[in-house]
């Protein structure tokens, strides 16, 4: 059974930083491409960042480029999202997702993913 558990969310002031973690209970974690998505109240779920199986390729939505960094530790079955210079518009529930992959590609579309976590709340407010 695959389980993804996000952590690290919370309340932060504008300009602050948070580091989200996603612990994956997956056999052969290194064969899964990973992604982070977010959903704000009243809005559709949107792509934030993605990383390939080995971590060699990454992709970001334009609004977070230069501020967020996705990374992974395959030895610890964990993917991270370092978020710096947070803005109020970054506030949302953040979800990690996993997709079985035998390629070096990244996947920015939610429907491509096989498994999802329950999400962690990020609030950006002064």
XYZ file of C-alpha atoms in Angstrom:
126
model
C 0.000 0.000 0.000
C 1.389 3.355 -1.021
C 1.241 6.181 1.480
C 2.449 9.748 1.107
C 2.600 11.925 4.218
C 3.302 15.631 3.968
C 4.643 17.731 6.821
C 6.226 21.101 7.453
C 3.328 23.396 6.755
C 2.304 26.193 9.059
C 1.902 29.923 9.473
C 4.671 32.162 8.179
C 4.975 35.885 7.588
C 5.377 37.257 4.063
C 9.011 36.951 3.055
C 9.536 33.969 5.305
C 10.489 30.399 4.497
C 9.130 26.911 5.012
C 10.397 23.493 4.078
C 7.797 20.890 3.234
C 8.579 17.201 3.387
C 6.787 14.251 1.872
C 7.604 10.840 3.299
C 6.716 8.036 0.943
C 5.936 4.490 1.903
C 6.703 3.108 -1.543
C 8.781 0.175 -2.632
C 11.345 1.283 -5.184
C 10.828 4.961 -4.464
C 13.546 5.806 -6.957
C 11.274 4.622 -9.771
C 8.684 7.286 -8.978
C 8.673 10.797 -10.308
C 7.355 13.204 -7.690
C 5.427 16.429 -7.743
C 4.075 19.140 -5.494
C 0.702 20.725 -6.141
C -1.349 23.239 -4.190
C -4.953 24.240 -3.823
C -6.208 27.493 -2.374
C -9.824 27.932 -1.220
C -12.157 28.313 -4.175
C -9.445 27.563 -6.692
C -8.432 24.550 -8.712
C -5.460 22.435 -7.746
C -2.365 23.762 -9.487
C 1.076 22.481 -10.278
C 3.938 23.841 -8.194
C 7.040 21.738 -8.856
C 8.114 18.346 -10.130
C 11.228 16.221 -9.983
C 12.343 13.208 -11.972
C 13.183 9.812 -10.512
C 16.866 10.559 -10.015
C 16.413 14.231 -9.216
C 18.282 15.245 -12.315
C 15.358 17.107 -13.857
C 13.040 19.583 -12.197
C 10.267 21.904 -13.288
C 8.430 24.748 -11.617
C 5.400 26.831 -12.248
C 6.416 30.321 -13.279
C 5.182 32.042 -10.125
C 7.545 30.100 -7.851
C 10.684 29.942 -9.996
C 13.650 31.340 -8.134
C 11.862 31.067 -4.791
C 11.007 27.359 -4.419
C 13.309 24.366 -4.754
C 12.219 20.752 -5.074
C 14.618 17.999 -4.107
C 14.553 14.360 -3.125
C 16.479 11.851 -1.078
C 15.922 8.418 -2.546
C 17.744 6.729 0.312
C 15.175 8.162 2.724
C 12.114 7.951 0.452
C 11.485 11.655 0.888
C 10.837 14.617 -1.373
C 11.181 18.196 -0.204
C 9.922 21.602 -1.210
C 11.986 24.497 0.094
C 9.902 27.651 -0.105
C 11.575 31.026 0.305
C 10.323 34.591 -0.018
C 6.787 33.416 0.597
C 3.916 35.610 -0.532
C 0.296 35.686 0.597
C -0.694 34.183 -2.754
C 1.364 31.085 -1.912
C -1.087 30.207 0.840
C -2.797 26.902 0.086
C -2.946 23.260 0.976
C 0.136 21.643 -0.516
C 0.010 18.074 -1.782
C 2.736 15.742 -2.877
C 2.115 13.169 -5.568
C 3.912 10.148 -6.975
C 3.983 8.698 -10.476
C 5.640 5.458 -11.486
C 8.205 6.342 -14.118
C 10.977 4.672 -16.043
C 12.126 7.880 -17.675
C 13.948 11.074 -16.774
C 10.893 13.176 -17.427
C 9.039 15.413 -15.017
C 5.258 15.582 -14.943
C 3.435 18.882 -14.396
C -0.125 17.595 -14.819
C -2.106 16.311 -11.866
C -3.906 13.596 -13.824
C -0.592 11.903 -14.582
C 0.020 10.991 -10.942
C -0.884 7.692 -9.351
C -0.786 8.521 -5.653
C -1.496 11.563 -3.505
C -0.907 12.641 0.042
C -3.461 14.272 2.323
C -1.888 17.703 2.157
C -0.338 20.200 4.523
C -1.627 23.720 5.094
C 0.587 26.702 4.349
C -0.629 30.088 5.561
C 1.237 33.273 4.687
C 0.066 36.216 6.694
C 1.357 39.016 8.859
